[in-house]
Each structure stands twice: as C-alpha cells, then as structure tokens.
Amino acid sequence: MLEVKNVCCGYDGIDIVKQVSFSINRGENLCIVGPNGCGKSTLLKAISSLIDFHGEVKLDGKNINALKRKDLATKIALMTQSSNIQFPYTIYETVALGRYSHLKSIFSRLTKKDELIINESLKMVGILDIKNKLISELSGGQLQRVFLARAFAQDPEVILLDEPTNHLDLRYQIEILDYLKNWAKEKNKIVVAVLHDLNLVQNFGDRVLMLNDGIIKGHGNTKEVLNNNDLEEVYGIDIKSFMVRTLEKWR
C-alpha cells in the first residue's frame, strides 16, 4: 500500500499542497485530477521525495524518507512533464538508464536480465524496432514513449506519471493506459497518474483524487468522484453536460 498522510508541500516556503491524505492498494491505479495550478505535479514530486514536505509518505509501511536515494529509485519511478533530452543517447541507451539503480555500482555492466527487461519495456510502448535511433531525432510522441519505457525498465513498485499521454495520438493514449492498468493488476504494482482528460480517467481510473487549490475536493472510486457535485465548482464548467452534448454529435 502507498499511504500519504497530511502532506503539505510547495516552493519558497509557500504550501501549494495542503494536508493531503489518501492511500492506494497494490494492484490499483489512482488518477489525480484538477485544474491547472492546483498542486497535482507538486504532490507527485513530494511522493517521490524530489521536494521537501511535511507529513508522511509510506510504501508498505516504510517511510520513504528513511530510504537511500538509490533504494528509493528501485521502489518509485517518476515521469514528469519536464523530462527532456540531456545527451544525444540512443533510445536503447536512454531506456537502459532505468536499470542503473539495480546495478551494484556505476561501473557494473548490464546483465542478460537487465537487457531482457529493457527490450520488453521498449516493446511495451511500441519502439523496439527503432531502439538504435538517437532520441534527438524523435517526435514529441516518440520521446514520450521513450520516457515511459525508461520508467517501466526501472521495474519499480510504484509508477508516478505526470500527464503520460501528452503528445500521444489517441491510439497510443488508450494502449499505454490499458497497459499501465494491466501492469498494476498483473504484477501487484501501483500506478498514480495525473491526467487532464476526464474521458481517459473514466476508462482508466480505479480511484480518483480531485484537487482544487491544493485541497482534496473528492476522493474515492471513479464513478463517485466524477459525479460529485463539486466537479462543476472545481472546473468552473458543467463538464458532464458538455461531455453528453459532445457524445450526441457522434450518433
């Protein structure tokens, strides 16, 4: 279980996330939703211990602050919106970076098991056939899949994803989210994903956490939260009616 208790965090001494608490069981996924600037990305950074926070974050009863950085990297993988190109590596070399937290030292060579996991991760996101291509030559959608593959290669207990479907066409959005859902259930893992598209949340989410101004406005199963009366208040629009009107146009 991933447990977040009374977490407050932010920047320059100002809390953006305020007293957020929730838990998510292994085998489940949680979607975090809410308007821009409500603290979604900041919360993910706190859970992955990238920024300081008050409160507790525990994985299987162990406080993440008690883990060394390398040990934490074997437990939690984070893919942020700011993932970018640092060096002109190949796709394979970039995804292989996800295995380094599992190596005994920085000078250790990748094992056959590591290579198998890397290739399987590439296959999962549909880029195995171009694994030798330089990432500097990729489109935004291809690059997004590279960073997803790197998170899979890390083989963590928890994957945290900040807008994982950015730059992906509809087919890959659906395929990636379906894979993440199956990955969590089949391997008894946990997925926490920030998503803006509530249609995708309806299809993907086991549970939803809705934030507004850093405060929880809804938490529970997807149907309950997305039918919550607070939805219109949070987004400033009658989203459900808009979705129904849009659906009518497909008939």
XYZ file of C-alpha atoms in Angstrom:
251
model
C 0.000 0.000 0.000
C 1.042 3.574 -0.715
C -0.029 5.887 2.110
C 0.073 9.675 2.028
C -0.764 11.332 5.351
C -1.306 15.055 5.909
C 1.214 16.069 3.248
C 1.920 19.768 2.818
C 4.482 20.996 0.298
C 5.299 23.758 -2.102
C 8.034 26.207 -3.018
C 9.781 29.149 -1.359
C 8.061 28.469 1.928
C 4.557 28.618 0.458
C 2.433 25.454 0.570
C 0.721 24.571 -2.702
C -0.462 21.166 -1.439
C -2.284 21.366 1.894
C -2.990 18.478 4.263
C -3.482 15.858 1.545
C -4.118 12.297 2.714
C -5.006 9.182 0.728
C -3.995 5.569 0.269
C -3.894 3.251 -2.710
C -3.579 -0.538 -2.624
C -1.327 -2.701 -4.730
C -2.990 -3.773 -7.955
C -4.815 -0.448 -8.273
C -4.313 2.830 -10.073
C -5.166 6.316 -8.909
C -5.853 9.290 -11.182
C -5.167 12.777 -9.836
C -7.325 15.436 -11.472
C -7.989 19.130 -11.075
C -7.439 22.473 -12.812
C -4.021 23.858 -13.699
C -2.011 25.038 -10.709
C -3.952 23.032 -8.114
C -0.877 21.096 -6.924
C -1.052 17.844 -8.879
C 2.554 17.839 -10.139
C 3.856 19.167 -6.828
C 2.185 16.286 -4.996
C 3.903 13.739 -7.262
C 7.285 15.354 -6.540
C 6.653 15.060 -2.804
C 5.642 11.392 -3.078
C 8.879 10.685 -4.965
C 10.856 12.734 -2.408
C 12.098 15.214 -5.002
C 10.970 18.136 -2.857
C 10.730 18.597 0.907
C 7.347 18.091 2.526
C 5.620 17.922 5.870
C 3.612 14.817 6.713
C 4.279 11.187 5.838
C 4.597 9.098 2.694
C 4.857 5.369 3.303
C 5.217 2.404 0.955
C 4.254 -0.918 2.504
C 4.520 0.696 5.921
C 8.033 2.094 5.404
C 8.644 5.839 5.392
C 10.216 6.854 2.077
C 12.399 9.431 3.830
C 14.195 6.560 5.535
C 15.310 5.114 2.187
C 18.556 5.978 0.448
C 18.117 7.656 -2.944
C 19.270 4.555 -4.855
C 16.963 2.275 -2.866
C 14.070 4.660 -3.424
C 14.721 4.525 -7.185
C 14.078 0.765 -7.108
C 10.726 1.419 -5.408
C 9.309 4.517 -7.114
C 9.644 5.760 -10.707
C 8.547 9.255 -11.712
C 7.943 10.558 -15.220
C 7.420 14.314 -15.179
C 6.261 16.784 -17.810
C 9.769 18.269 -17.779
C 11.514 15.096 -18.965
C 13.845 16.292 -21.685
C 16.912 15.477 -23.746
C 20.201 15.917 -21.892
C 22.528 13.938 -24.165
C 22.166 12.523 -27.699
C 21.719 8.931 -26.492
C 20.026 6.229 -28.497
C 16.561 5.101 -27.454
C 18.054 1.898 -26.045
C 20.700 3.772 -24.020
C 18.074 6.139 -22.617
C 15.765 3.336 -21.509
C 18.764 1.461 -20.056
C 19.209 4.318 -17.573
C 16.192 2.895 -15.773
C 18.233 -0.160 -14.792
C 21.142 1.641 -13.133
C 19.519 1.791 -9.703
C 19.552 -2.026 -9.753
C 23.268 -2.307 -10.543
C 25.839 -2.935 -7.819
C 27.954 0.041 -8.898
C 28.125 2.642 -11.663
C 30.843 0.522 -13.293
C 28.734 -2.658 -13.410
C 27.670 -3.973 -16.787
C 24.091 -4.704 -17.713
C 23.190 -8.351 -17.186
C 21.167 -10.545 -19.502
C 18.209 -9.959 -17.182
C 18.669 -6.193 -17.490
C 18.794 -6.441 -21.281
C 15.639 -8.585 -21.310
C 13.765 -6.035 -19.165
C 14.955 -3.135 -21.355
C 13.830 -4.827 -24.564
C 10.499 -5.807 -23.020
C 9.967 -2.196 -21.896
C 10.704 -0.967 -25.432
C 8.267 -3.499 -26.840
C 5.525 -2.416 -24.396
C 5.463 1.115 -25.815
C 5.985 0.128 -29.450
C 9.526 1.414 -30.092
C 11.605 -1.772 -30.051
C 12.076 -1.600 -33.815
C 13.728 1.851 -33.618
C 15.764 1.302 -30.437
C 19.043 2.371 -32.090
C 17.703 5.728 -33.227
C 19.001 8.875 -31.486
C 16.439 10.475 -29.161
C 17.352 13.885 -30.590
C 15.728 12.738 -33.846
C 12.372 11.783 -32.313
C 8.972 13.445 -32.397
C 7.333 14.543 -29.148
C 5.107 11.460 -29.101
C 8.014 9.078 -29.665
C 10.046 10.797 -26.969
C 7.171 10.452 -24.521
C 7.133 6.713 -25.151
C 10.895 6.532 -24.548
C 10.488 8.082 -21.095
C 7.605 5.718 -20.335
C 9.777 2.772 -21.333
C 12.540 4.043 -19.035
C 10.057 4.097 -16.136
C 8.970 0.523 -16.957
C 12.616 -0.594 -17.146
C 13.144 0.717 -13.633
C 10.748 -2.083 -12.545
C 9.502 -0.127 -9.515
C 6.733 -0.892 -7.065
C 5.060 2.435 -7.870
C 5.000 4.437 -11.108
C 4.116 8.123 -10.823
C 3.160 9.745 -14.117
C 2.562 13.414 -14.823
C 0.427 13.687 -17.969
C 1.785 10.434 -19.506
C -0.395 10.783 -22.629
C 0.961 14.202 -23.654
C 1.938 14.277 -27.355
C 0.496 10.788 -27.951
C -2.170 10.141 -30.558
C -5.443 8.605 -29.387
C -4.431 5.035 -30.182
C -1.284 5.209 -28.056
C -3.064 7.075 -25.259
C -5.509 4.187 -24.908
C -2.857 1.484 -25.347
C -0.470 2.999 -22.794
C -3.173 3.487 -20.168
C -4.543 -0.019 -20.746
C -1.049 -1.425 -20.315
C -0.493 0.539 -17.103
C -3.803 -0.726 -15.712
C -2.923 -4.337 -16.576
C 0.667 -3.892 -15.308
C -0.622 -2.820 -11.888
C -3.113 -5.654 -11.612
C -0.966 -8.489 -13.001
C 2.240 -7.549 -11.160
C 0.585 -6.243 -7.987
C 2.038 -2.765 -8.516
C 0.680 0.759 -8.046
C 0.145 3.476 -10.666
C -0.559 7.117 -9.794
C -1.199 9.299 -12.844
C -2.019 12.969 -13.286
C -4.492 13.243 -16.164
C -6.450 16.154 -17.606
C -8.702 14.201 -19.983
C -11.638 13.068 -17.857
C -12.785 10.668 -20.588
C -9.494 8.794 -20.160
C -9.913 8.935 -16.385
C -13.372 7.339 -16.720
C -11.897 4.424 -18.654
C -8.592 4.054 -16.797
C -9.040 5.054 -13.177
C -9.832 2.634 -10.362
C -9.818 5.569 -7.971
C -9.679 9.345 -8.359
C -8.251 12.124 -6.218
C -9.615 15.565 -7.171
C -7.675 18.631 -6.032
C -8.512 22.318 -6.055
C -6.169 24.964 -4.657
C -4.091 22.185 -3.089
C -7.017 20.776 -1.113
C -8.850 17.489 -1.676
C -12.322 18.096 -3.135
C -13.094 14.473 -3.924
C -11.566 11.055 -3.301
C -12.949 7.609 -3.988
C -13.948 5.359 -6.838
C -14.029 6.979 -10.256
C -17.795 6.997 -10.744
C -18.434 8.642 -7.370
C -15.843 11.392 -7.779
C -16.682 12.287 -11.381
C -20.367 12.525 -10.481
C -19.560 14.651 -7.446
C -21.390 17.980 -7.231
C -18.018 19.623 -6.601
C -16.874 18.818 -10.149
C -18.564 21.877 -11.645
C -17.243 24.101 -8.842
C -13.679 22.863 -9.272
C -13.578 23.256 -13.066
C -15.956 26.196 -13.414
C -17.986 24.402 -16.082
C -20.718 21.747 -16.237
C -18.372 19.088 -17.573
C -20.844 16.224 -17.527
C -23.373 18.108 -19.681
C -20.609 19.146 -22.062
C -19.444 15.533 -22.429
C -23.006 14.316 -23.074
C -23.573 17.000 -25.741
C -20.301 16.051 -27.421
C -21.232 12.359 -27.404
C -24.545 13.163 -29.086
C -22.619 14.542 -32.083
C -21.116 11.087 -32.716
C -24.524 9.492 -33.191
